[in-house]
PDB file of C-alpha atoms and ligand atoms in Angstrom:
ATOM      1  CA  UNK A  43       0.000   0.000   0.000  1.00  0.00           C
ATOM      2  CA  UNK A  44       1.462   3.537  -0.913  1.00  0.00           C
ATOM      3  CA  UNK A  45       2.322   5.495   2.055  1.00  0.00           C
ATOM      4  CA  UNK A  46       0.440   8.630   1.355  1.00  0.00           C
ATOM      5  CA  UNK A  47       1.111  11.440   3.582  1.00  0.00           C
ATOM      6  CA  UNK A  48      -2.079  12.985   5.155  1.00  0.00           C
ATOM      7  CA  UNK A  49      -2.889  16.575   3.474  1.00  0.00           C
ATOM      8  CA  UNK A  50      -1.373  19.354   5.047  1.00  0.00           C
ATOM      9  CA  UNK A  51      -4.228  22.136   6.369  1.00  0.00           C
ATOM     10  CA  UNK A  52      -2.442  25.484   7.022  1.00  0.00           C
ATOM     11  CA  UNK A  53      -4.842  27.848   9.792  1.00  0.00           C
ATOM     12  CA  UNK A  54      -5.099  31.623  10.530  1.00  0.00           C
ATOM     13  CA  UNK A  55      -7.624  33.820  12.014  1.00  0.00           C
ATOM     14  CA  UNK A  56      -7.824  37.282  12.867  1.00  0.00           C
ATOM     15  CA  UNK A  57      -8.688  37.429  16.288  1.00  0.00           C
ATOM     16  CA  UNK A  58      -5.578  35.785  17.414  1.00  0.00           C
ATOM     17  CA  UNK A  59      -3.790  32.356  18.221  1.00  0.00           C
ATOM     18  CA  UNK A  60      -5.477  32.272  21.431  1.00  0.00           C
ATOM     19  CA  UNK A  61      -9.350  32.902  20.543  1.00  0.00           C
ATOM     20  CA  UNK A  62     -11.571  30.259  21.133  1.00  0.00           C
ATOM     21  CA  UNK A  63     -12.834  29.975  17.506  1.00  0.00           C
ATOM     22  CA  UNK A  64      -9.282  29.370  16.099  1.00  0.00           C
ATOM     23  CA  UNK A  65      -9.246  25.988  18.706  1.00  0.00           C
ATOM     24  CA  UNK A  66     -12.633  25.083  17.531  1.00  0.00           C
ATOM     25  CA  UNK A  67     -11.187  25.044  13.660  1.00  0.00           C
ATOM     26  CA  UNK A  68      -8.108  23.403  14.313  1.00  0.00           C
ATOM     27  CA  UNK A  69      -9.922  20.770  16.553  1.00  0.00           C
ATOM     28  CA  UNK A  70     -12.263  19.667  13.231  1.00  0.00           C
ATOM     29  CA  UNK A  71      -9.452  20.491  10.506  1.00  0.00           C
ATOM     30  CA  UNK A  72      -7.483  17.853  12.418  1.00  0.00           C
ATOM     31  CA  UNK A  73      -9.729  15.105  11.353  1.00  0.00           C
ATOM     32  CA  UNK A  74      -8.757  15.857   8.185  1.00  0.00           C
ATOM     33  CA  UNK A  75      -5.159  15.732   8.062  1.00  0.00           C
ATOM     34  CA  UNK A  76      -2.295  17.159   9.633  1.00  0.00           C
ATOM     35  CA  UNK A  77      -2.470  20.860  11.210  1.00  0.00           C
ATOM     36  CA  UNK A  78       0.092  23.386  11.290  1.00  0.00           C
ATOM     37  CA  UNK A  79      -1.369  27.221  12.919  1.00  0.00           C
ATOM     38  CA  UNK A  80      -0.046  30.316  12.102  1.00  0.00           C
ATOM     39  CA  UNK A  81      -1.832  33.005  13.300  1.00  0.00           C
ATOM     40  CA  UNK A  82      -1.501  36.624  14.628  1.00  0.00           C
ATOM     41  CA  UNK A  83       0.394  37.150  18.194  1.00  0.00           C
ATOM     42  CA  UNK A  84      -3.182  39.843  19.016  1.00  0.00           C
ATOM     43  CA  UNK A  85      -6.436  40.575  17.789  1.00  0.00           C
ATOM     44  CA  UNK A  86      -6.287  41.672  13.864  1.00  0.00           C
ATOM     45  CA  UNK A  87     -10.041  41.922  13.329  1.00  0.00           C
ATOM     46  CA  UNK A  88     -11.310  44.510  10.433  1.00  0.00           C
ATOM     47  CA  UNK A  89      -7.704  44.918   9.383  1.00  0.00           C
ATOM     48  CA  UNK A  90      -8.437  43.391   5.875  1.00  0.00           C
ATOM     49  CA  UNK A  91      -6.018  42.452   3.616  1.00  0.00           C
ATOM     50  CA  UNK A  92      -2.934  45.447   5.372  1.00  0.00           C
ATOM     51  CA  UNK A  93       0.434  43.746   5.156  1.00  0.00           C
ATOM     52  CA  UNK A  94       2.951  44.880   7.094  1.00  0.00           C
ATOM     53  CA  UNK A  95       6.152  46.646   5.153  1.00  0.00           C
ATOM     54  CA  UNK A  96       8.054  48.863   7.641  1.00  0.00           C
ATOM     55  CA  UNK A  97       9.091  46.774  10.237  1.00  0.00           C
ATOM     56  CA  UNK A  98      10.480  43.563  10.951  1.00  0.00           C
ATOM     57  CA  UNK A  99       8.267  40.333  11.334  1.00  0.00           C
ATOM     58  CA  UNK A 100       8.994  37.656  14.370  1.00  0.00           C
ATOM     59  CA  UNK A 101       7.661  34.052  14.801  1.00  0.00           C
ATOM     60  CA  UNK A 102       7.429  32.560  18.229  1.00  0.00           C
ATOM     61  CA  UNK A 103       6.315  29.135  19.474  1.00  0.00           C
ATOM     62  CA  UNK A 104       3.063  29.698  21.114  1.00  0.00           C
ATOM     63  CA  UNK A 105       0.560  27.271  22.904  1.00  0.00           C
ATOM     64  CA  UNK A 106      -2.842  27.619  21.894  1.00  0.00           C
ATOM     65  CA  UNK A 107      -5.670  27.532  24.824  1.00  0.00           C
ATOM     66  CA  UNK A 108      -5.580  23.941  24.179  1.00  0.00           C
ATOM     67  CA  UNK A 109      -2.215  23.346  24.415  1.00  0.00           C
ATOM     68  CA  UNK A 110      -1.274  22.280  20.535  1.00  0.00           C
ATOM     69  CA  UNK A 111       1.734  24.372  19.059  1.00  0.00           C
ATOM     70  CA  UNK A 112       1.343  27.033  17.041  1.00  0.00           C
ATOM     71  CA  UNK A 113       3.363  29.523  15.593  1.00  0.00           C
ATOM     72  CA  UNK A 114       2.079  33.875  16.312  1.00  0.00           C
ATOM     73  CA  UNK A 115       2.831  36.326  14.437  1.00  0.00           C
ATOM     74  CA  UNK A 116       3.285  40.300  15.206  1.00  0.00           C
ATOM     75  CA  UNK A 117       1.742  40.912  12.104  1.00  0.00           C
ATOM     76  CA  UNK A 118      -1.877  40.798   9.942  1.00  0.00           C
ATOM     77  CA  UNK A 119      -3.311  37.904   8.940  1.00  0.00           C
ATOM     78  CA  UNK A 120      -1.659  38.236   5.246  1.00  0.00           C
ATOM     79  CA  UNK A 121       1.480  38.515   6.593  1.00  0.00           C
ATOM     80  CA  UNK A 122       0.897  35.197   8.685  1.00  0.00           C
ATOM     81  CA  UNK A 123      -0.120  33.152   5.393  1.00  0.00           C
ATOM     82  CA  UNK A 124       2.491  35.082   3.184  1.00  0.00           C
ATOM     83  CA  UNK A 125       5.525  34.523   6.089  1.00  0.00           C
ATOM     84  CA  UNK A 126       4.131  30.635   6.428  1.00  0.00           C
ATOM     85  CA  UNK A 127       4.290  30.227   2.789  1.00  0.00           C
ATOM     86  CA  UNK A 128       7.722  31.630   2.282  1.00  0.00           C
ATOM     87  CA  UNK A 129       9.842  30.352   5.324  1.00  0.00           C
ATOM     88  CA  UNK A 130       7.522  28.728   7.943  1.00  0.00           C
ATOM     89  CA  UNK A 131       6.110  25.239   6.636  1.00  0.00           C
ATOM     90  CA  UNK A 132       8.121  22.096   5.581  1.00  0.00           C
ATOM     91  CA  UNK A 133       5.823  21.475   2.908  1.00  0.00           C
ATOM     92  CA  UNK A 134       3.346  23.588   0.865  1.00  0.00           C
ATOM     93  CA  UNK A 135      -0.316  22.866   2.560  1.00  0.00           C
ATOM     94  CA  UNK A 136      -2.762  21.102   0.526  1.00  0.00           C
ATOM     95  CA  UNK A 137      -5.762  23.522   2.207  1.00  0.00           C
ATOM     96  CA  UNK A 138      -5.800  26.700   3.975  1.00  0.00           C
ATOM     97  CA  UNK A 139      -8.614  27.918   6.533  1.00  0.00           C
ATOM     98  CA  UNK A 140      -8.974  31.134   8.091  1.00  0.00           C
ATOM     99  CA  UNK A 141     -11.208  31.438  11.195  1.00  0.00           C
ATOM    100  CA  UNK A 142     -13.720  30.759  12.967  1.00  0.00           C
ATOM    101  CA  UNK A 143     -14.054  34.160  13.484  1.00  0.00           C
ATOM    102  CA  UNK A 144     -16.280  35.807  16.211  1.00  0.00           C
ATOM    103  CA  UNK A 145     -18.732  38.133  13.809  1.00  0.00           C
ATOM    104  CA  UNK A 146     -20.058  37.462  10.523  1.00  0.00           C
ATOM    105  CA  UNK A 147     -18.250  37.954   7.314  1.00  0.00           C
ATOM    106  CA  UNK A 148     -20.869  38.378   5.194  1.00  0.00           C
ATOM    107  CA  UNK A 149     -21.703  41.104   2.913  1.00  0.00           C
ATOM    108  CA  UNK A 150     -19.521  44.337   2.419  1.00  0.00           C
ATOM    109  CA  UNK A 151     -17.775  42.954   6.094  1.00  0.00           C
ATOM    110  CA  UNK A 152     -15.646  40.723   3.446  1.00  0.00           C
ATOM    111  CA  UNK A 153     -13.634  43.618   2.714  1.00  0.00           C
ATOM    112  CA  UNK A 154     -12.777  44.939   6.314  1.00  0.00           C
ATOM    113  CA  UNK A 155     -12.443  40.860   7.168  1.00  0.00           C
ATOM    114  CA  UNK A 156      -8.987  40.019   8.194  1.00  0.00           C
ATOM    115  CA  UNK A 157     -10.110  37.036   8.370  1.00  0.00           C
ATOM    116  CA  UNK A 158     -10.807  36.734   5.026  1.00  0.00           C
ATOM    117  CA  UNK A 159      -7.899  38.473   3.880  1.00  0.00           C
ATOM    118  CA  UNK A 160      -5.825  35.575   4.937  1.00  0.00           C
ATOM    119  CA  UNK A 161      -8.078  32.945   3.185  1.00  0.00           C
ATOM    120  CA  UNK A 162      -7.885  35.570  -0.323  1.00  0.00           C
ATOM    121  CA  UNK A 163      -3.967  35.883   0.364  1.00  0.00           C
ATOM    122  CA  UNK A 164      -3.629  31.859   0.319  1.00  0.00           C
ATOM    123  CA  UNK A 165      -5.713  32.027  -2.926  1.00  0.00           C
ATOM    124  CA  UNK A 166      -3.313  34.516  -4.304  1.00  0.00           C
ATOM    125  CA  UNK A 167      -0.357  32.092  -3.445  1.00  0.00           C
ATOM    126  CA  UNK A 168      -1.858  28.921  -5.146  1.00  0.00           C
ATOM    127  CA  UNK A 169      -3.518  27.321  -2.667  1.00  0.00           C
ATOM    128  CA  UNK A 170      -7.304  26.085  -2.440  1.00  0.00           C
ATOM    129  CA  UNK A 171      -8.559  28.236   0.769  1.00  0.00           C
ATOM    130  CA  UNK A 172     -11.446  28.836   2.954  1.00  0.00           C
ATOM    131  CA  UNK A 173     -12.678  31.333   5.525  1.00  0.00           C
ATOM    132  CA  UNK A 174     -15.397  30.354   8.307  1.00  0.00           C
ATOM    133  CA  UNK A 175     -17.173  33.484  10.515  1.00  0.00           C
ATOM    134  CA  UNK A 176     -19.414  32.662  13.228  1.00  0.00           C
ATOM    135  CA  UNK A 177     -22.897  35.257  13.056  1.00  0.00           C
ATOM    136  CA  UNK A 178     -22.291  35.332  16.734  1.00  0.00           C
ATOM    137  CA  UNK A 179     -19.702  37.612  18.048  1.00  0.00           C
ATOM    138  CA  UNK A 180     -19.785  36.731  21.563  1.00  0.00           C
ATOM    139  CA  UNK A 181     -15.994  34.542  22.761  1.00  0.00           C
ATOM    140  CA  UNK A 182     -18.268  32.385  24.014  1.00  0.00           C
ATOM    141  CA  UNK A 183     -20.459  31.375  21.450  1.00  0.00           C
ATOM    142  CA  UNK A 184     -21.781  27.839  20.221  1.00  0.00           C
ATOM    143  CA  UNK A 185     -19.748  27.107  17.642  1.00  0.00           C
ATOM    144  CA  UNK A 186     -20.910  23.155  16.413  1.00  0.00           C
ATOM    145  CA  UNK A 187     -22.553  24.441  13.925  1.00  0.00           C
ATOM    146  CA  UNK A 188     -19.635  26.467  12.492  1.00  0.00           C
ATOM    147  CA  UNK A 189     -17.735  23.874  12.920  1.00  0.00           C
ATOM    148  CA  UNK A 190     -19.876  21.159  10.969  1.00  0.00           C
ATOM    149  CA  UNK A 191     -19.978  23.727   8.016  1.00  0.00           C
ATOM    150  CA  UNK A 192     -16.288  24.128   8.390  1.00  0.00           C
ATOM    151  CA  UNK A 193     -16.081  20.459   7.982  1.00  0.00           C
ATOM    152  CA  UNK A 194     -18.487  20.054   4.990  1.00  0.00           C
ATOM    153  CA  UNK A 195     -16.689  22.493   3.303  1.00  0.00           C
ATOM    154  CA  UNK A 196     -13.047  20.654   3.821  1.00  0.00           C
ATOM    155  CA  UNK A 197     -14.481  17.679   2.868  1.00  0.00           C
ATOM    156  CA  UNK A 198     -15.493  19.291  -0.637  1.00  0.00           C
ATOM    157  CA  UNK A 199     -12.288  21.309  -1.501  1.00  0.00           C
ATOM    158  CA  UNK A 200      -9.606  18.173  -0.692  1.00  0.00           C
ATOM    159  CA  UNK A 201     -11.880  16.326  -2.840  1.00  0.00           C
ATOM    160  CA  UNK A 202     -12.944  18.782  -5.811  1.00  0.00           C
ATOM    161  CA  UNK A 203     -10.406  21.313  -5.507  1.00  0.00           C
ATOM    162  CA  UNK A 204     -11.341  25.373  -6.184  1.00  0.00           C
ATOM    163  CA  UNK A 205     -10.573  27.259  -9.526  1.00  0.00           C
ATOM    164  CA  UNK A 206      -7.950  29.413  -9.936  1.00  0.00           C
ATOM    165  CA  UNK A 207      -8.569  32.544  -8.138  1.00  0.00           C
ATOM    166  CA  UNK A 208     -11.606  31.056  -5.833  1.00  0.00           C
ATOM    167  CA  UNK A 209     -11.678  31.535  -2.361  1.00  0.00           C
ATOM    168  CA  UNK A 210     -14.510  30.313  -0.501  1.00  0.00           C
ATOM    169  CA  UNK A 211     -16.221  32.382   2.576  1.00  0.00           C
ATOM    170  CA  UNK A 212     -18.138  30.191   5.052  1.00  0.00           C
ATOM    171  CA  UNK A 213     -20.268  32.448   7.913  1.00  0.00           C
ATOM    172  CA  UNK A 214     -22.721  30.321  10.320  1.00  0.00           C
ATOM    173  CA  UNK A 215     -25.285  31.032  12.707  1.00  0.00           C
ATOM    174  CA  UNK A 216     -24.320  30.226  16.683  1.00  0.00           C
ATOM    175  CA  UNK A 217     -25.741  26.719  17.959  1.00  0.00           C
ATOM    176  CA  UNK A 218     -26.121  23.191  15.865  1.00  0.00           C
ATOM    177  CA  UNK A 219     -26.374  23.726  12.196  1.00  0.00           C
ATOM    178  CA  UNK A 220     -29.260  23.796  10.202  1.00  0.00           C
ATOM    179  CA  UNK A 221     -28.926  24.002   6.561  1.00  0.00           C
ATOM    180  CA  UNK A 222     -25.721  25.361   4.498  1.00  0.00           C
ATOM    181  CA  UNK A 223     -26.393  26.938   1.341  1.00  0.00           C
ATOM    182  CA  UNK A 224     -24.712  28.278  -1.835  1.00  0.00           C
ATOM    183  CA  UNK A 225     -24.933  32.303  -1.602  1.00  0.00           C
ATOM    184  CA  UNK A 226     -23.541  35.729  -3.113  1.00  0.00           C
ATOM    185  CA  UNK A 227     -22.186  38.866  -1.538  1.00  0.00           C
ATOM    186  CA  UNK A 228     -25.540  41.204  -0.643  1.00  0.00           C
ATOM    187  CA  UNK A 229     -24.924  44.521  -1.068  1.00  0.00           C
ATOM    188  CA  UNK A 230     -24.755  45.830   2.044  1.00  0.00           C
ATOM    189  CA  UNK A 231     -22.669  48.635   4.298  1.00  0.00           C
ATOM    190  CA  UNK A 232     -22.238  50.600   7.217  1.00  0.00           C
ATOM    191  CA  UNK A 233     -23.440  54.084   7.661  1.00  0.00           C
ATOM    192  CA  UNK A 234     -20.920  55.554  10.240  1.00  0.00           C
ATOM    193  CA  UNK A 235     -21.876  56.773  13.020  1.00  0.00           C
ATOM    194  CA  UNK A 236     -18.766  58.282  15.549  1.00  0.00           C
ATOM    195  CA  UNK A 237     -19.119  58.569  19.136  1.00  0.00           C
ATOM    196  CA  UNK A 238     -17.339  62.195  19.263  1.00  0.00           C
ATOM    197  CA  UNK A 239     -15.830  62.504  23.066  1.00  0.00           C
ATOM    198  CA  UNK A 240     -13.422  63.977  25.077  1.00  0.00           C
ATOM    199  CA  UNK A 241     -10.186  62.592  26.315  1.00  0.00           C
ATOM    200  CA  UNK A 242      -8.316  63.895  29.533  1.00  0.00           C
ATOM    201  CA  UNK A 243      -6.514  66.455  27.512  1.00  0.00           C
ATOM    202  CA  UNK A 244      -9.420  67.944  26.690  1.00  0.00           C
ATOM    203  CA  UNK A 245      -8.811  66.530  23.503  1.00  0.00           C
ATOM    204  CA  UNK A 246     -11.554  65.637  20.624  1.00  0.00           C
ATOM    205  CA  UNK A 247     -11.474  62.041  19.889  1.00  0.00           C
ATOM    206  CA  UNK A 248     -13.814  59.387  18.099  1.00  0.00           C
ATOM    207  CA  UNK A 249     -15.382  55.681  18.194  1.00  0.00           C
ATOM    208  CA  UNK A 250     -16.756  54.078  15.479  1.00  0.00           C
ATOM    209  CA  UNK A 251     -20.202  52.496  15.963  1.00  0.00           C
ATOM    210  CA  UNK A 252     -21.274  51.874  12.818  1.00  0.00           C
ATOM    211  CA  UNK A 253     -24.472  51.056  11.709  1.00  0.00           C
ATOM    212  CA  UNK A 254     -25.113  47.348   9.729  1.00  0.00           C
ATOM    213  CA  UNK A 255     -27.789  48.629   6.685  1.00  0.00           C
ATOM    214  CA  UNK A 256     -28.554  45.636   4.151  1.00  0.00           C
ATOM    215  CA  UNK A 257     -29.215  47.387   0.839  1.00  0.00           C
ATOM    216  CA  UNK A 258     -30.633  43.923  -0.882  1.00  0.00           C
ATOM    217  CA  UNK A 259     -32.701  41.349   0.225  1.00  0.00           C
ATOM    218  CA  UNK A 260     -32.772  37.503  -1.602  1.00  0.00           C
ATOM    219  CA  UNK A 261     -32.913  33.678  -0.974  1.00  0.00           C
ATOM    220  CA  UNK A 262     -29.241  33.541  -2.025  1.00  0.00           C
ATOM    221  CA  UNK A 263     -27.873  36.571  -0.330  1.00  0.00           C
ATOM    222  CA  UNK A 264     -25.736  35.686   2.346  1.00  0.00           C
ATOM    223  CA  UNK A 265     -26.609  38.426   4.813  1.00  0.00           C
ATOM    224  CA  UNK A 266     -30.251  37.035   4.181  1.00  0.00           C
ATOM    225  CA  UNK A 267     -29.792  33.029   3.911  1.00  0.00           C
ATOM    226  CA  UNK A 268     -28.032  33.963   7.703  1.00  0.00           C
ATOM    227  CA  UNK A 269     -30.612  36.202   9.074  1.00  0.00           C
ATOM    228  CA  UNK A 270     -32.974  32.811   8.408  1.00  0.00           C
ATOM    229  CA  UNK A 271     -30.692  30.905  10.724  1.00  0.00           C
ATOM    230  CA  UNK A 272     -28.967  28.673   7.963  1.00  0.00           C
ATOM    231  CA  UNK A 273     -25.604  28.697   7.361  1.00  0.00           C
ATOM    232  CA  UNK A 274     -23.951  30.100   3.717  1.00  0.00           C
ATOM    233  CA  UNK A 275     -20.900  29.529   1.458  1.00  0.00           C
ATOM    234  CA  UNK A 276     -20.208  32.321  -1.127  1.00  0.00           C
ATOM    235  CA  UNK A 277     -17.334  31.728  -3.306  1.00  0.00           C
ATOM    236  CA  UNK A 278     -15.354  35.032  -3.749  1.00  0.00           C
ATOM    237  CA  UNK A 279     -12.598  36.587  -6.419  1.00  0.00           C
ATOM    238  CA  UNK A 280      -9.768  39.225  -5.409  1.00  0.00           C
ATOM    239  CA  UNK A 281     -10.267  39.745  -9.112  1.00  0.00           C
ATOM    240  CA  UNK A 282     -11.644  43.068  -8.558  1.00  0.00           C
ATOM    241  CA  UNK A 283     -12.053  44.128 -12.679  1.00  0.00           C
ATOM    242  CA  UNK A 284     -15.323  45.144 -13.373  1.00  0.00           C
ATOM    243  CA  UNK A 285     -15.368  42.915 -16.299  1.00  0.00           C
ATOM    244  CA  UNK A 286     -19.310  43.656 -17.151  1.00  0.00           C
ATOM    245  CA  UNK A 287     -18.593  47.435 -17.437  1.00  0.00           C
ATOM    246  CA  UNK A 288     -15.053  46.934 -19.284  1.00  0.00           C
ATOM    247  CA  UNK A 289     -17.073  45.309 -21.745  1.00  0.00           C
ATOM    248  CA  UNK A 290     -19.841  48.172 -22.138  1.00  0.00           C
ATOM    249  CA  UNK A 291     -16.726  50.390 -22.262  1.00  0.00           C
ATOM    250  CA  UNK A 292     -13.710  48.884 -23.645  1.00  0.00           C
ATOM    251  CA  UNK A 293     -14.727  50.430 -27.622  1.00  0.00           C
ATOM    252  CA  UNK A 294     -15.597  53.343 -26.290  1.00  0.00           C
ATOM    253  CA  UNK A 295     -12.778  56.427 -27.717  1.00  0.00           C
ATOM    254  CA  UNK A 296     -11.505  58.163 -24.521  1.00  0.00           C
TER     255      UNK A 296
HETATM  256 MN1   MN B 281     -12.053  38.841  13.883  1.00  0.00          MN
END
């Protein structure tokens, strides 16, 4: 019998080595084959896809809360995928997961994700790569459900693979999971809304507390499909042409 080795699933969040939803991911990725962790040393969350340029990077041996190695970062979580690709792993991973995060990444919260960032940064690099988000932002949410999703999802990319350029974003509702579905991005954003106060200097500063306003509503929006308790997949591209307008515009004499 060939010895095959078991596939090689590379992990990063955004909320740090040491947040519960990063355990829960490695705990059901490890049924799959062997783990390696490389996450941020802190919390990274809404950093997006930020590398860092201007200062040096360091990798330390960490424990995570349940006591498996990992390896933290002092950097975003693009940095921790691009640093693990380039000098960190003995072999190049067969799948890369980003997550669980605590707060959904679905609609225009892709794009602040760091989270997703590292799962889009993998994609860049070659390799087949998927985010999971809990809806639930609380440290101490129920995270089965996440993690069944999470495991569905593996289960489908070490068998079928992803295109070229495909990343796939998984977000699930808190507690047991009910149904996972196929979804797009809904348009969606935040309408800012600063806390203005006044520090001990009796200096001006401000707090963001923006406001969540869903500009779409549809049976395969992911913002929706979630807001009906089931939990979504939405492959995304960092292909950012808008090809649909380059075609209404590309004969056009400028
Ligand atoms: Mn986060």
């Amino acid at each position: 019998m060939a010895n095959r080795k078991k596939p090689l699933i590379l992990i990063c969040n955004d909320d740090g080595f040491y947040s519960p939803g990063i355990q829960a991911l490695t705990e059901i990725a490890a049924k799959f084959g062997d783990i390696k962790v490389i996450a941020p040393d802190r919390q990274q969350s809404a950093v997006g896809h930020s590398i860092t340029i201007s200062t040096p990077l360091r990798a330390n041996k960490v424990k995570m809360q349940s006591g498996i190695d990992a390896i933290a970062i002092n950097g975003t979580p693009a940095d921790c995928i691009k640093l693990a690709h380039d000098k960190l792993l003995d072999r190049k991973p067969d799948l890369v997961l980003s997550g669980i995060n605590h707060g959904s990444n679905a609609g225009i919260n892709i794009i602040y994700s760091g989270t997703v960032s590292a799962a889009t940064e993998a994609t860049i690099l070659g390799y087949p790569a998927i985010a999971v988000s809990c809806a639930e932002f609380g440290e101490d949410a129920d995270l089965s459900g996440c993690q069944e999703a999470a495991a569905r999802m593996i289960e489908y990319v070490l068998k079928n693979g992803l295109p070229k350029g495909i990343t796939l974003n998984v977000n699930a509702p808190a507690g047991p999971l009910k149904d996972l579905i196929w979804t797009k991005q809904a348009d969606s954003r935040y309408v800012e809304e600063y806390d203005g106060r006044v520090d001990p200097f009796n200096r001006p500063y401000y707090w963001m507390t923006g406001k969540f306003e869903l500009l779409e509503n549809g049976n395969d929006l992911d913002v929706s499909v979630l807001d009906q308790g089931k939990a979504t997949v939405t492959p995304i591209q960092y292909d950012l042409t808008a090809h649909a307008f380059f075609d209404m515009v590309k004969t056009v004499k400028i």
